[in-house]
């Protein structure tokens, strides 16, 4: 699957931070059971790579790595099983690391100039981040005119209530959100609740 294929197969990509490695597999299974197959596991905790390794073995899961900020993280994440990467921004070092590792990258951008720079570097799929402070739906609609060949996954400040407005934008393939994986629900091991949240998210585009 290409990065665009992955984005289009997901209405919402949950942004996941694993604090307990024992939660990785049941969390992935609960999300997939609810119809959310594309999972972004961030490197915000020490268990990120281990969680990617475990979740990538769950049938139906398409696992990516988030919060890529260092070049050396690309190859390590790829080797752990990640099939795509997400970064909060874009630098020459990250561009080179993506190319060398072969890990498709969804880089974060916030301004039209950053979109142009990413586009010049060959990126056509971008993460508008942080989406709401960056201008949200208004920003996306304004950019669609001059840059119709760029597709976005807006992330940051989006909720289940506001997600449909973002998904209605013609240049948005999916949104990123953390509301599918509340820390208290994960800590309680309430996987049924996670599946319910996933089912609600999976139908947002409909």
CSV table of C-alpha atoms in Angstrom, one decimal:
chain,number,residue,atom,x,y,z
A,1,UNK,CA,0.0,0.0,0.0
A,2,UNK,CA,1.1,3.5,-0.7
A,3,UNK,CA,1.0,6.2,1.9
A,4,UNK,CA,-2.1,7.7,0.2
A,5,UNK,CA,-3.7,4.3,0.1
A,6,UNK,CA,-3.2,3.9,3.9
A,7,UNK,CA,-4.6,7.4,4.5
A,8,UNK,CA,-7.7,6.8,2.4
A,9,UNK,CA,-8.3,3.5,4.2
A,10,UNK,CA,-8.7,5.3,7.5
A,11,UNK,CA,-11.3,7.9,8.5
A,12,UNK,CA,-9.4,8.4,11.8
A,13,UNK,CA,-5.8,7.4,12.6
A,14,UNK,CA,-5.5,7.1,16.4
A,15,UNK,CA,-2.5,8.7,18.0
A,16,UNK,CA,-1.3,6.1,20.5
A,17,UNK,CA,1.1,6.5,23.4
A,18,UNK,CA,1.8,3.2,25.2
A,19,UNK,CA,2.7,3.5,28.9
A,20,UNK,CA,2.4,-0.3,29.6
A,21,UNK,CA,3.7,-2.7,27.0
A,22,UNK,CA,1.1,-5.3,28.1
A,23,UNK,CA,-1.6,-3.0,26.7
A,24,UNK,CA,-0.2,-2.9,23.1
A,25,UNK,CA,-1.8,-6.1,21.7
A,26,UNK,CA,-5.2,-5.9,23.3
A,27,UNK,CA,-5.5,-2.2,22.4
A,28,UNK,CA,-4.6,-3.0,18.7
A,29,UNK,CA,-7.1,-5.8,18.7
A,30,UNK,CA,-9.8,-3.6,20.1
A,31,UNK,CA,-9.3,-0.9,17.6
A,32,UNK,CA,-9.2,-3.3,14.6
A,33,UNK,CA,-12.4,-5.0,15.9
A,34,UNK,CA,-14.1,-1.6,15.8
A,35,UNK,CA,-13.0,-1.0,12.2
A,36,UNK,CA,-9.9,1.2,12.9
A,37,UNK,CA,-7.0,-0.6,11.2
A,38,UNK,CA,-4.4,2.2,10.7
A,39,UNK,CA,-2.6,2.8,14.0
A,40,UNK,CA,0.0,5.5,14.8
A,41,UNK,CA,2.2,4.4,17.7
A,42,UNK,CA,4.2,7.4,18.9
A,43,UNK,CA,7.7,7.3,20.3
A,44,UNK,CA,6.7,9.6,23.2
A,45,UNK,CA,7.3,6.8,25.6
A,46,UNK,CA,10.1,4.2,26.1
A,47,UNK,CA,7.7,1.5,25.0
A,48,UNK,CA,7.0,2.8,21.5
A,49,UNK,CA,9.2,0.5,19.5
A,50,UNK,CA,8.2,-2.5,21.4
A,51,UNK,CA,4.5,-1.7,21.0
A,52,UNK,CA,5.1,-1.3,17.2
A,53,UNK,CA,6.7,-4.7,17.1
A,54,UNK,CA,3.8,-6.3,19.0
A,55,UNK,CA,1.0,-4.5,17.3
A,56,UNK,CA,2.3,-5.2,13.8
A,57,UNK,CA,1.6,-8.9,14.5
A,58,UNK,CA,-2.1,-8.2,15.1
A,59,UNK,CA,-4.1,-9.4,12.2
A,60,UNK,CA,-5.6,-6.5,10.2
A,61,UNK,CA,-3.5,-3.8,11.8
A,62,UNK,CA,-1.6,-1.3,9.7
A,63,UNK,CA,1.0,0.1,12.1
A,64,UNK,CA,2.9,3.3,11.7
A,65,UNK,CA,5.3,5.2,13.9
A,66,UNK,CA,4.6,8.7,15.2
A,67,UNK,CA,6.6,11.6,16.7
A,68,UNK,CA,9.6,10.9,14.5
A,69,UNK,CA,12.1,13.6,15.4
A,70,UNK,CA,15.5,12.0,15.0
A,71,UNK,CA,17.0,10.4,11.8
A,72,UNK,CA,18.1,7.2,13.6
A,73,UNK,CA,14.5,6.5,14.6
A,74,UNK,CA,13.4,5.7,11.0
A,75,UNK,CA,15.4,2.5,10.4
A,76,UNK,CA,14.7,1.3,14.0
A,77,UNK,CA,10.9,1.9,13.5
A,78,UNK,CA,11.0,0.2,10.1
A,79,UNK,CA,12.8,-2.8,11.6
A,80,UNK,CA,10.2,-3.0,14.4
A,81,UNK,CA,7.4,-3.4,11.8
A,82,UNK,CA,6.2,0.2,11.1
A,83,UNK,CA,5.0,0.6,7.5
A,84,UNK,CA,4.8,4.4,7.6
A,85,UNK,CA,6.1,7.3,9.7
A,86,UNK,CA,4.6,10.5,11.0
A,87,UNK,CA,6.6,13.6,12.1
A,88,UNK,CA,5.6,16.8,13.8
A,89,UNK,CA,7.7,18.8,11.3
A,90,UNK,CA,10.2,18.4,8.4
A,91,UNK,CA,13.9,19.0,8.3
A,92,UNK,CA,16.6,18.0,5.7
A,93,UNK,CA,17.8,15.3,8.0
A,94,UNK,CA,14.4,13.8,8.3
A,95,UNK,CA,13.9,13.9,4.6
A,96,UNK,CA,17.2,12.0,4.1
A,97,UNK,CA,16.4,9.5,6.8
A,98,UNK,CA,13.0,8.8,5.1
A,99,UNK,CA,14.7,8.2,1.8
A,100,UNK,CA,17.5,6.0,3.2
A,101,UNK,CA,15.2,3.9,5.3
A,102,UNK,CA,12.5,3.5,2.7
A,103,UNK,CA,9.9,4.4,5.4
A,104,UNK,CA,7.1,6.5,3.8
A,105,UNK,CA,6.8,9.8,5.8
A,106,UNK,CA,3.8,11.9,6.6
A,107,UNK,CA,5.5,15.1,7.7
A,108,UNK,CA,3.9,17.8,9.7
A,109,UNK,CA,3.4,21.3,8.3
A,110,UNK,CA,1.6,24.4,9.7
A,111,UNK,CA,2.0,27.2,7.1
A,112,UNK,CA,1.6,27.6,3.3
A,113,UNK,CA,5.4,28.1,3.1
A,114,UNK,CA,6.0,24.8,4.9
A,115,UNK,CA,3.6,23.1,2.5
A,116,UNK,CA,5.5,24.4,-0.4
A,117,UNK,CA,8.9,23.3,1.0
A,118,UNK,CA,7.5,19.8,1.7
A,119,UNK,CA,6.1,19.7,-1.8
A,120,UNK,CA,9.4,20.7,-3.3
A,121,UNK,CA,11.0,17.8,-1.4
A,122,UNK,CA,8.6,15.4,-3.1
A,123,UNK,CA,5.9,15.1,-0.4
A,124,UNK,CA,2.3,15.2,-1.5
A,125,UNK,CA,0.7,13.7,1.6
A,126,UNK,CA,1.1,16.0,4.7
A,127,UNK,CA,0.0,16.3,8.3
A,128,UNK,CA,-1.5,19.7,9.1
A,129,UNK,CA,-0.2,20.1,12.7
A,130,UNK,CA,-1.3,21.3,15.0
A,131,UNK,CA,-4.5,21.4,12.9
A,132,UNK,CA,-6.8,23.7,15.0
A,133,UNK,CA,-4.2,26.3,15.9
A,134,UNK,CA,-3.0,26.3,12.3
A,135,UNK,CA,-6.4,27.4,11.1
A,136,UNK,CA,-8.3,24.2,10.9
A,137,UNK,CA,-11.0,23.8,8.2
A,138,UNK,CA,-10.5,27.3,7.0
A,139,UNK,CA,-6.8,26.8,6.4
A,140,UNK,CA,-7.4,23.5,4.5
A,141,UNK,CA,-10.0,25.0,2.3
A,142,UNK,CA,-7.8,28.0,1.5
A,143,UNK,CA,-4.9,25.8,0.6
A,144,UNK,CA,-6.9,23.5,-1.6
A,145,UNK,CA,-7.1,26.1,-4.4
A,146,UNK,CA,-3.5,26.9,-5.1
A,147,UNK,CA,-2.2,23.4,-4.0
A,148,UNK,CA,-4.8,20.9,-5.2
A,149,UNK,CA,-2.3,18.0,-5.5
A,150,UNK,CA,-1.6,17.9,-1.7
A,151,UNK,CA,-3.6,15.6,0.6
A,152,UNK,CA,-3.8,16.2,4.3
A,153,UNK,CA,-4.2,14.3,7.6
A,154,UNK,CA,-5.0,17.1,10.0
A,155,UNK,CA,-4.1,16.3,13.6
A,156,UNK,CA,-4.1,18.3,16.8
A,157,UNK,CA,-7.2,19.5,18.6
A,158,UNK,CA,-9.7,17.5,16.6
A,159,UNK,CA,-12.5,15.7,18.4
A,160,UNK,CA,-15.2,13.3,17.3
A,161,UNK,CA,-17.6,16.3,17.2
A,162,UNK,CA,-15.4,18.3,14.8
A,163,UNK,CA,-13.8,15.5,12.8
A,164,UNK,CA,-16.7,15.4,10.2
A,165,UNK,CA,-16.0,19.0,9.2
A,166,UNK,CA,-12.4,18.2,8.5
A,167,UNK,CA,-13.3,15.0,6.6
A,168,UNK,CA,-15.6,17.0,4.4
A,169,UNK,CA,-12.7,19.0,3.0
A,170,UNK,CA,-11.8,17.8,-0.4
A,171,UNK,CA,-8.1,17.7,0.4
A,172,UNK,CA,-8.4,15.7,3.5
A,173,UNK,CA,-8.1,11.9,3.4
A,174,UNK,CA,-8.3,11.2,7.2
A,175,UNK,CA,-7.8,12.9,10.5
A,176,UNK,CA,-5.5,12.0,13.5
A,177,UNK,CA,-6.9,11.9,17.0
A,178,UNK,CA,-6.2,10.8,20.5
A,179,UNK,CA,-9.8,10.6,21.6
A,180,UNK,CA,-10.0,6.9,20.5
A,181,UNK,CA,-7.4,5.9,23.1
A,182,UNK,CA,-8.2,7.7,26.4
A,183,UNK,CA,-5.5,7.0,29.0
A,184,UNK,CA,-7.9,6.1,31.8
A,185,UNK,CA,-9.8,3.6,29.6
A,186,UNK,CA,-6.5,1.9,28.5
A,187,UNK,CA,-5.3,1.8,32.1
A,188,UNK,CA,-8.5,0.1,33.2
A,189,UNK,CA,-8.2,-2.4,30.4
A,190,UNK,CA,-11.7,-1.6,29.1
A,191,UNK,CA,-11.2,-2.9,25.6
A,192,UNK,CA,-14.9,-3.0,24.9
A,193,UNK,CA,-15.0,0.8,25.3
A,194,UNK,CA,-12.1,1.2,22.9
A,195,UNK,CA,-14.0,-0.9,20.3
A,196,UNK,CA,-17.0,1.3,20.8
A,197,UNK,CA,-15.0,4.4,20.2
A,198,UNK,CA,-13.4,2.9,17.2
A,199,UNK,CA,-16.8,1.9,15.7
A,200,UNK,CA,-18.0,5.5,16.1
A,201,UNK,CA,-14.9,6.9,14.5
A,202,UNK,CA,-15.0,4.4,11.6
A,203,UNK,CA,-18.4,5.7,10.5
A,204,UNK,CA,-17.6,9.4,10.6
A,205,UNK,CA,-17.1,9.7,6.9
A,206,UNK,CA,-20.5,8.1,6.2
